[in-house]
Amino acid sequence: MTDVVETPAPARTTTDETWWRQASVYQIYPRSFADANGDGIGDLRGITDRVPYLASLGVEAVWLSPFYPSALADGGYDVDDYRDVDPRLGTLADFDAMVAALHGAGMRVIVDIVPNHTSDRHAWFREALASPAGSAARDRYVFRDGTGPDRAEPPADWVSIFGGPAWTAVGDGQWYLHNFAKEQPDLNWANREVRDDFLTTLRFWSDRGVDGFRIDVAHGLAKDLPAELPAWAEVLAAPKDGSHILWDRDDVHEIYAEWRTVFDEYTPARTAVAEAWVAADRRARYASAEGLGQAFNFDLLESDFDAASFKQIIEFNLGLAEQSGSSTTWVFSNHDVVRHATRYALPPRSGDADHAPTTDKQGAAWLLAGGSQDALDRPLGLRRARAATLLELALPGSAYLYQGEELGLHEVGDIPDADRQDPAFFRNPGVDVGRDGCRVPLPWTRTGESFGFGSGGSHLPQPAWFAESSVKAEEADPDSTLHLYRTALGLRGQLQSEERLEWIETGRDDVLAFRRPSGWTSVTVFGDEPYALPAGELLLASAPVVDGALAGVGTAWLRS
Ligand code: NOJ
């Protein structure tokens, strides 16, 4: 049930320079959003065609996962050319038209920058392969001699993040480092030319009107490999205190300080958000005003659906934001994890019946076991997801939403092996099924070719149950998740206030309530028992409100 009252629009708390601090940002995975040219792959014109849909959602910005030329060895995170558009997705002119349409509808545009690695088809890597050991071309990457007779053994026993070896031979006794797939050679950020080229890329997109950047693997760029490479066990055991040879080095921030000078050349200054999987107490460095300015906080994504955990995470991250001077960020779903409606639908962990199993690891285990929808409590997962999202949208900071979550879409768990695309699946047989299940093209209509995604089918198979989660079906249902998101995002725009909250005593361990300075109050019931709402005007609820009591597993917003 979605109870709504009309709310007058108070003055916005953000300015042109601070728009990002509390923005609602909708992530588009371009190949799976909308396909205008009917080749089975989503494209930029598909996005432009759907600008009215995005505007009707009420999001303030759109973040596009990579749309650059790519062999898709890693869903586009293997970039052939940082300053062009994949011909299957369109042209630079299509990009400009898309930006103009989004800006025209009042939305900002964020693009993904992938600086840790290029693809193995990038001109630099081809040149490196054609050049001898010790050449300037090889110095742009991380090459090392192999070990053993004929240097036929890898320089070290390191393992890539997608599984399998992290060093690959190039046939002349040298090997290159790739922390991800072998088609993603790591760049050498000690090389000045590499640094300069990315400054050119940042200006290239900023000049085309891009408002901000999402920085992939932001904690990986700076490396300091000793002449004698340590064993992988040692690399894993080394403390990540800023001096680790691969991850989260203190000197990575020298790179971002340079980037900041580029961001600040523009008015308003371009923004950036770091994807940095680092210890929470080191996140603030990425979010500093002298650096990228904001960093993802994935803590809620990794948490159980549990009041105490949520409260601890919220307090901790608001504290971190204060420390860095940035605002915090909230994420439940993205293109790398099992969708949150599905994580929340998994059966309770054995021996822990009170806690919803929600972490991505558990999602991955469900996928490995076949990913059957029958193993899910779909309605419960959706109720929790709706409650979690309303709570998220009421929090101070930016909310990053992933395409399809506004439909309450579930993960497609049972994609046949023959259709899978994710390198994590191919590099980790029997261990990791990969991330294709959250990247299945969106259902726009109940029926028809690829549920309205495009006239040329869908590059990942869509299940029959997509029909009931399609935009068309949800538009017709006033109680749908799509209507809930639209209403919530609209109200958020009106009720947004200073980046503070005050907790309200609820008298129950499973109920969280807080009030923002504008009087915007959010109450979440994590358990099953209804909860009598405090005094105030009911604005919206993700679950029924009967006689002033919010049903279990729900969030209500009030003005008090
Ligand atoms: C993080 C991205 O979100 C993920 O999709 C990608 O596979 C890795 N970085 C490598 O670029």
XYZ file of C-alpha atoms and ligand atoms in Angstrom:
571
model
C 0.000 0.000 0.000
C 1.372 3.416 -0.823
C -0.356 6.203 1.057
C 0.598 9.585 -0.266
C -0.234 13.161 0.590
C 0.699 16.204 -1.438
C 3.691 18.078 -0.054
C 4.673 21.659 -0.868
C 8.215 21.960 -2.194
C 10.601 23.640 0.284
C 13.850 25.198 -0.911
C 16.476 22.666 -1.977
C 19.443 22.311 0.352
C 21.965 21.734 -2.412
C 23.560 24.199 -4.794
C 24.986 23.648 -8.222
C 28.375 22.876 -6.652
C 27.022 20.473 -4.037
C 24.364 18.674 -6.068
C 26.114 15.345 -5.565
C 26.071 15.404 -1.750
C 22.574 14.011 -1.410
C 21.782 12.996 -4.961
C 19.710 9.989 -5.911
C 21.762 8.327 -8.631
C 20.363 5.679 -10.961
C 22.914 3.225 -12.312
C 22.432 2.122 -15.905
C 24.189 -0.955 -17.185
C 23.917 0.231 -20.802
C 24.016 -3.137 -22.540
C 20.992 -4.285 -20.572
C 18.820 -1.173 -20.286
C 17.095 -0.578 -23.635
C 18.018 -1.593 -27.170
C 16.994 0.983 -29.783
C 18.657 -0.585 -32.827
C 17.386 -4.125 -32.299
C 20.709 -5.958 -32.143
C 19.968 -7.571 -28.769
C 22.334 -5.226 -26.902
C 21.239 -2.082 -25.108
C 22.575 1.172 -26.500
C 22.829 4.909 -25.934
C 19.840 5.729 -28.114
C 17.875 3.284 -25.970
C 18.780 5.410 -22.962
C 17.846 8.642 -24.742
C 14.481 7.133 -25.674
C 13.872 6.339 -22.007
C 14.745 9.757 -20.597
C 11.042 10.392 -19.872
C 10.991 7.179 -17.824
C 14.076 8.272 -15.873
C 12.585 11.710 -15.340
C 9.337 10.148 -14.122
C 11.310 8.189 -11.537
C 12.593 11.413 -10.047
C 16.285 10.515 -9.857
C 18.723 13.403 -9.887
C 21.574 11.743 -11.748
C 22.327 8.796 -13.957
C 25.549 6.793 -13.748
C 26.467 4.773 -16.826
C 28.600 1.659 -16.493
C 31.186 1.503 -19.319
C 29.918 2.054 -22.857
C 33.390 2.237 -24.425
C 34.654 -0.050 -27.200
C 35.299 -3.410 -25.570
C 35.493 -7.107 -26.341
C 33.277 -7.591 -23.260
C 35.719 -9.913 -21.554
C 34.436 -8.256 -18.365
C 31.135 -6.659 -19.301
C 32.821 -3.509 -20.644
C 35.258 -3.071 -17.737
C 37.879 -4.089 -20.297
C 38.222 -0.833 -22.215
C 39.795 -0.660 -25.689
C 39.551 3.101 -26.030
C 38.623 5.457 -23.191
C 37.530 8.260 -25.478
C 35.025 6.584 -27.755
C 31.709 4.724 -27.759
C 31.396 1.026 -28.593
C 29.947 0.990 -32.135
C 27.344 -1.553 -30.949
C 26.170 1.041 -28.426
C 26.316 4.084 -30.672
C 28.564 6.986 -31.521
C 29.939 10.047 -29.788
C 27.105 11.995 -31.411
C 24.631 9.603 -29.744
C 26.440 10.221 -26.476
C 26.107 13.985 -26.873
C 22.416 13.630 -27.701
C 21.897 11.463 -24.623
C 23.664 13.958 -22.349
C 21.625 16.804 -23.820
C 18.390 14.883 -23.238
C 19.301 13.979 -19.655
C 20.427 17.507 -18.866
C 17.300 18.852 -20.534
C 15.241 16.734 -18.156
C 17.216 18.008 -15.153
C 19.436 14.995 -14.566
C 23.223 14.924 -14.174
C 25.426 12.396 -15.923
C 28.164 10.289 -14.324
C 30.406 8.017 -16.385
C 32.578 5.123 -15.301
C 36.369 5.469 -15.514
C 38.374 2.234 -15.439
C 41.955 3.255 -14.650
C 43.409 0.153 -13.007
C 43.595 -1.797 -16.258
C 42.953 -1.424 -19.973
C 41.723 -4.219 -22.184
C 44.256 -6.382 -23.989
C 42.989 -4.842 -27.248
C 43.907 -1.290 -26.188
C 46.462 0.288 -28.584
C 48.955 0.547 -25.708
C 48.805 -3.143 -24.930
C 49.139 -4.114 -28.570
C 52.172 -1.863 -28.779
C 53.581 -3.421 -25.610
C 53.245 -6.902 -27.115
C 54.976 -5.787 -30.292
C 57.814 -4.166 -28.333
C 60.759 -5.784 -26.562
C 61.258 -6.289 -22.842
C 62.395 -3.081 -21.183
C 60.765 -0.859 -23.824
C 58.797 2.290 -23.051
C 55.689 0.546 -24.395
C 55.988 -2.238 -21.841
C 56.599 0.262 -19.053
C 52.972 1.420 -19.302
C 51.992 -1.972 -17.884
C 53.436 -4.272 -15.224
C 55.731 -6.713 -16.990
C 58.149 -9.071 -15.271
C 60.447 -11.860 -16.402
C 59.179 -15.364 -15.779
C 61.035 -17.731 -13.490
C 62.550 -21.177 -14.032
C 64.084 -22.591 -17.183
C 63.184 -20.478 -20.234
C 61.341 -18.170 -17.849
C 58.369 -20.438 -18.471
C 57.024 -20.180 -14.935
C 55.118 -17.109 -13.705
C 57.045 -14.443 -11.796
C 54.950 -15.295 -8.730
C 52.057 -17.551 -7.708
C 49.575 -14.683 -7.485
C 45.856 -15.261 -7.967
C 43.538 -12.882 -9.835
C 40.340 -11.542 -8.274
C 38.249 -13.550 -10.741
C 40.258 -16.688 -9.897
C 43.126 -18.270 -11.824
C 46.646 -16.877 -12.193
C 47.289 -13.139 -12.054
C 50.303 -13.322 -14.400
C 50.094 -14.280 -18.074
C 53.015 -15.047 -20.392
C 53.478 -13.132 -23.643
C 55.787 -15.663 -25.301
C 59.213 -14.043 -24.946
C 59.908 -14.925 -21.315
C 57.987 -11.936 -19.993
C 54.676 -11.999 -18.146
C 52.183 -9.243 -17.370
C 50.155 -8.630 -14.240
C 46.352 -8.656 -14.342
C 44.514 -8.466 -11.072
C 41.302 -9.280 -12.920
C 40.837 -11.279 -16.160
C 43.815 -11.901 -18.424
C 42.164 -9.564 -20.932
C 42.586 -6.747 -18.362
C 46.319 -5.959 -18.043
C 47.062 -3.695 -15.064
C 48.478 -0.286 -15.894
C 51.674 1.051 -14.367
C 50.640 4.255 -12.621
C 54.256 5.166 -11.909
C 54.439 5.947 -15.635
C 53.893 9.659 -16.368
C 52.355 9.001 -19.755
C 49.665 6.820 -18.162
C 48.868 9.577 -15.690
C 48.706 12.257 -18.362
C 46.514 10.207 -20.620
C 43.863 9.780 -17.954
C 43.885 13.523 -17.315
C 43.131 13.887 -21.028
C 40.283 11.372 -20.702
C 38.775 13.203 -17.726
C 38.853 16.457 -19.698
C 37.478 14.759 -22.797
C 34.281 13.677 -21.032
C 34.051 16.791 -18.886
C 34.194 18.884 -22.066
C 31.299 16.811 -23.403
C 29.225 17.861 -20.424
C 29.700 14.916 -18.092
C 29.058 16.006 -14.490
C 30.940 13.331 -12.598
C 32.886 10.099 -12.632
C 32.638 6.737 -10.896
C 36.151 5.412 -10.417
C 36.549 1.666 -10.838
C 38.940 -0.156 -8.459
C 40.059 3.211 -7.103
C 42.197 1.527 -4.445
C 44.289 -0.459 -6.935
C 46.145 2.020 -9.126
C 49.289 2.687 -7.087
C 51.494 -0.370 -6.735
C 55.005 -0.936 -5.453
C 56.266 -4.317 -6.536
C 59.662 -5.244 -5.055
C 62.334 -6.836 -7.252
C 61.814 -10.094 -5.388
C 58.076 -10.784 -5.539
C 56.601 -12.233 -2.327
C 54.458 -15.377 -2.372
C 50.706 -14.823 -2.686
C 50.097 -16.012 0.884
C 52.403 -13.261 2.046
C 50.687 -10.647 -0.136
C 47.337 -11.661 1.321
C 48.616 -11.598 4.891
C 50.308 -8.191 4.614
C 48.462 -5.433 6.489
C 46.505 -3.032 4.303
C 47.793 -0.020 6.173
C 48.751 2.194 3.255
C 51.993 0.416 2.450
C 50.605 -2.793 0.896
C 52.307 -3.552 -2.418
C 49.022 -3.854 -4.362
C 46.050 -2.314 -2.599
C 44.994 0.917 -0.949
C 48.436 2.481 -0.889
C 48.694 5.942 0.618
C 50.373 7.239 -2.539
C 47.292 6.469 -4.665
C 45.928 9.769 -3.370
C 48.674 11.679 -5.183
C 46.969 10.521 -8.378
C 43.570 11.741 -7.212
C 44.990 15.083 -6.091
C 45.995 15.617 -9.737
C 42.549 14.549 -10.892
C 41.018 17.064 -8.493
C 42.834 19.888 -10.268
C 41.127 18.768 -13.487
C 37.699 18.473 -11.808
C 38.118 21.990 -10.446
C 38.859 23.443 -13.881
C 35.116 23.159 -14.540
C 32.104 25.046 -13.256
C 30.469 23.426 -11.449
C 33.452 21.304 -10.460
C 33.210 17.760 -11.763
C 32.587 15.169 -9.086
C 33.812 11.653 -8.488
C 32.896 8.659 -6.399
C 35.446 5.976 -5.602
C 34.761 2.293 -5.826
C 37.290 1.366 -3.189
C 36.845 -1.899 -1.321
C 38.986 -0.834 1.611
C 38.682 -1.047 5.367
C 35.937 1.335 6.467
C 38.357 3.488 8.444
C 40.428 4.138 5.300
C 37.475 5.111 3.105
C 37.516 8.763 4.143
C 40.809 9.282 2.297
C 39.098 8.558 -1.027
C 36.249 10.871 -0.120
C 38.448 13.831 0.767
C 37.789 17.157 -0.912
C 41.389 17.198 -2.189
C 40.797 13.852 -3.874
C 37.809 12.149 -5.443
C 35.328 13.770 -3.081
C 33.067 10.806 -2.380
C 33.461 7.036 -1.883
C 31.030 4.157 -2.003
C 30.008 2.680 1.284
C 28.867 -0.906 0.711
C 28.160 -1.666 4.359
C 24.363 -1.877 4.084
C 24.737 -4.042 1.000
C 26.773 -6.480 3.051
C 24.599 -6.368 6.141
C 21.815 -8.601 7.361
C 18.345 -7.090 7.278
C 18.640 -6.326 10.945
C 17.816 -3.199 12.931
C 20.892 -3.217 15.165
C 23.289 -3.757 12.239
C 21.622 -1.050 10.170
C 21.798 1.425 13.024
C 25.445 0.741 13.724
C 26.315 1.093 10.015
C 24.372 4.333 9.646
C 25.971 5.944 12.691
C 29.430 4.802 11.705
C 29.159 6.103 8.146
C 27.644 9.420 9.093
C 30.628 9.790 11.435
C 33.042 8.989 8.605
C 31.360 11.529 6.360
C 31.808 14.169 8.993
C 35.464 13.242 9.276
C 36.115 13.569 5.524
C 33.802 16.539 4.994
C 32.103 14.502 2.305
C 28.627 13.022 2.351
C 28.092 9.311 2.692
C 26.680 6.994 0.043
C 24.207 4.136 0.300
C 23.962 1.131 -1.998
C 21.875 -2.046 -1.864
C 22.300 -3.321 -5.406
C 24.629 -2.853 -8.347
C 25.907 -4.786 -11.354
C 28.291 -6.853 -9.218
C 26.013 -8.350 -6.576
C 22.865 -10.447 -6.253
C 19.877 -8.088 -6.330
C 18.711 -7.128 -2.863
C 15.116 -8.307 -3.284
C 16.629 -11.762 -3.845
C 19.265 -11.625 -1.104
C 16.493 -10.762 1.310
C 14.388 -13.676 0.029
C 16.897 -16.368 0.893
C 16.033 -18.816 3.669
C 17.366 -17.988 7.133
C 20.874 -19.085 7.861
C 20.898 -22.381 9.698
C 20.829 -21.836 13.434
C 20.054 -18.159 13.007
C 16.365 -18.077 12.212
C 15.910 -14.455 13.269
C 18.352 -13.024 10.792
C 17.639 -12.697 7.136
C 20.606 -13.991 5.189
C 21.436 -11.140 2.975
C 25.090 -10.873 2.238
C 26.379 -11.328 -1.223
C 28.278 -14.475 -0.184
C 24.985 -16.128 0.640
C 23.569 -14.937 -2.657
C 26.529 -16.514 -4.390
C 25.903 -19.795 -2.570
C 22.281 -19.763 -3.749
C 23.480 -19.182 -7.314
C 25.899 -22.094 -7.049
C 23.109 -24.337 -5.820
C 21.194 -23.645 -9.041
C 19.645 -20.261 -8.309
C 16.085 -21.573 -8.313
C 13.278 -19.073 -7.701
C 11.555 -21.879 -5.733
C 14.252 -21.583 -3.078
C 13.230 -17.978 -2.439
C 10.516 -16.391 -0.368
C 9.957 -13.805 -3.086
C 7.210 -11.788 -1.364
C 9.243 -11.516 1.844
C 12.356 -10.521 -0.100
C 10.417 -7.793 -1.841
C 8.850 -6.496 1.389
C 12.279 -6.245 2.957
C 13.763 -4.640 -0.150
C 11.013 -1.999 -0.249
C 11.431 -1.269 3.453
C 15.212 -1.058 3.106
C 14.972 1.278 0.135
C 12.604 3.695 1.861
C 14.937 3.753 4.842
C 17.894 4.385 2.511
C 16.147 7.207 0.686
C 15.420 8.982 3.963
C 19.062 8.909 5.098
C 21.465 11.826 4.737
C 23.846 11.292 1.799
C 23.623 9.976 -1.747
C 21.551 6.953 -2.696
C 22.834 4.834 -5.580
C 20.049 2.792 -7.157
C 20.580 0.024 -9.699
C 18.409 -0.347 -12.794
C 15.533 -2.722 -12.173
C 15.452 -2.335 -8.400
C 12.635 0.183 -8.895
C 10.673 -2.776 -10.276
C 11.532 -4.925 -7.264
C 13.220 -7.161 -9.811
C 14.678 -10.439 -8.603
C 17.998 -11.927 -9.659
C 17.833 -14.409 -12.539
C 19.618 -17.279 -10.833
C 19.297 -20.093 -13.324
C 20.945 -18.791 -16.482
C 22.187 -21.807 -18.454
C 25.975 -22.158 -18.433
C 26.050 -21.823 -22.220
C 24.561 -18.321 -21.967
C 26.790 -16.973 -19.220
C 29.157 -14.106 -20.015
C 30.894 -13.161 -16.788
C 34.628 -13.983 -16.580
C 34.158 -14.831 -12.903
C 32.138 -17.859 -14.086
C 34.734 -19.002 -16.622
C 37.744 -18.457 -14.392
C 36.259 -20.106 -11.331
C 34.464 -23.259 -12.452
C 32.251 -24.675 -9.727
C 33.139 -21.887 -7.327
C 31.603 -18.745 -8.741
C 28.606 -18.485 -11.040
C 29.303 -14.836 -11.761
C 27.211 -11.713 -12.009
C 25.094 -12.209 -15.115
C 21.906 -12.691 -13.089
C 21.650 -9.012 -12.174
C 22.567 -7.917 -15.711
C 19.654 -9.487 -17.595
C 17.994 -6.880 -19.861
C 15.132 -4.995 -18.228
C 11.514 -5.947 -18.917
C 9.590 -2.940 -20.210
C 6.417 -4.657 -21.406
C 4.449 -7.704 -20.269
C 4.720 -9.452 -23.607
C 6.494 -9.166 -26.919
C 10.058 -9.576 -28.063
C 12.410 -9.453 -25.072
C 9.668 -7.808 -22.969
C 10.115 -4.540 -24.820
C 13.879 -4.370 -24.324
C 14.332 -4.314 -28.099
C 13.229 -5.967 -31.313
C 16.320 -8.159 -31.617
C 16.047 -10.401 -28.576
C 18.069 -10.176 -25.410
C 21.776 -10.927 -24.978
C 21.021 -12.775 -21.723
C 17.895 -14.943 -21.438
C 14.929 -13.371 -19.640
C 12.647 -15.634 -17.573
C 8.849 -15.752 -18.044
C 8.309 -14.168 -14.599
C 9.823 -10.919 -15.902
C 6.356 -10.151 -17.327
C 4.857 -9.376 -13.928
C 7.835 -7.161 -13.008
C 7.766 -5.211 -16.256
C 7.426 -1.438 -16.285
C 4.099 -1.811 -18.097
C 2.684 -4.189 -15.488
C 3.877 -2.046 -12.594
C 2.606 1.170 -14.095
C -0.859 -0.359 -14.082
C -0.640 -1.334 -10.409
C -0.878 1.545 -7.916
C 0.708 -0.633 -5.214
C 3.709 -1.580 -7.322
C 7.318 -1.051 -6.343
C 7.711 1.270 -9.324
C 5.030 3.587 -7.904
C 6.639 3.355 -4.478
C 10.006 4.476 -5.891
C 8.463 7.288 -7.903
C 6.560 8.625 -4.948
C 9.482 8.210 -2.583
C 11.957 9.930 -4.894
C 9.540 12.789 -5.455
C 9.021 13.266 -1.730
C 12.748 12.974 -1.078
C 13.347 15.859 -3.438
C 10.914 17.965 -1.443
C 11.826 16.882 2.084
C 15.600 16.809 1.697
C 17.381 18.713 4.415
C 20.710 19.152 6.160
C 22.830 16.031 6.376
C 21.814 15.108 9.893
C 19.424 12.805 11.626
C 18.211 12.333 15.134
C 17.248 8.856 16.352
C 13.812 8.413 17.883
C 13.415 5.969 20.756
C 11.061 3.211 19.574
C 10.949 0.902 22.596
C 11.556 -2.067 20.320
C 14.820 -3.699 19.186
C 13.452 -4.455 15.754
C 12.225 -0.947 14.977
C 14.415 1.947 13.826
C 13.128 5.493 13.608
C 14.846 8.775 12.871
C 13.950 12.345 12.067
C 15.671 14.696 9.644
C 15.814 18.433 10.420
C 12.929 19.130 8.025
C 10.643 17.029 10.228
C 10.885 14.107 7.785
C 10.545 10.992 9.909
C 11.254 7.444 8.816
C 10.184 4.379 10.781
C 11.280 0.852 9.796
C 9.873 -2.315 11.301
C 12.334 -5.148 10.641
C 10.326 -7.841 12.419
C 6.821 -9.176 11.786
C 4.825 -7.388 14.493
C 2.963 -4.178 13.609
C 4.207 -0.997 15.245
C 2.111 2.000 16.319
C 3.508 4.959 14.400
C 4.414 8.172 16.213
C 2.281 11.281 15.759
C 2.634 12.999 12.412
C 1.261 13.175 8.940
C 1.691 9.894 7.090
C 3.380 10.525 3.759
C 4.179 7.102 2.411
C 4.517 3.499 3.512
C 5.998 0.389 1.953
C 3.594 -1.870 3.864
C -0.007 -1.464 5.071
C -0.770 1.021 7.824
C -3.879 -0.032 9.721
C -5.291 2.089 12.546
C -2.039 4.007 12.776
C 0.102 0.866 13.029
C 2.672 -0.034 10.386
C 2.631 -3.714 9.442
C 5.766 -5.791 10.014
C 8.618 -5.589 7.531
C 7.877 -2.110 6.335
C 8.978 1.505 6.375
C 6.730 4.526 6.768
C 7.553 8.178 6.250
C 5.833 10.855 8.259
C 6.150 14.579 8.635
C 6.264 15.501 12.276
C 34.578 -3.328 -10.381
C 33.439 -3.362 -11.336
O 32.275 -2.922 -10.679
C 33.326 -4.788 -11.824
O 32.160 -4.993 -12.581
C 34.565 -5.129 -12.609
O 34.514 -6.494 -12.972
C 35.822 -4.877 -11.795
N 35.787 -3.645 -11.088
C 37.039 -4.861 -12.690
O 37.023 -3.729 -13.501
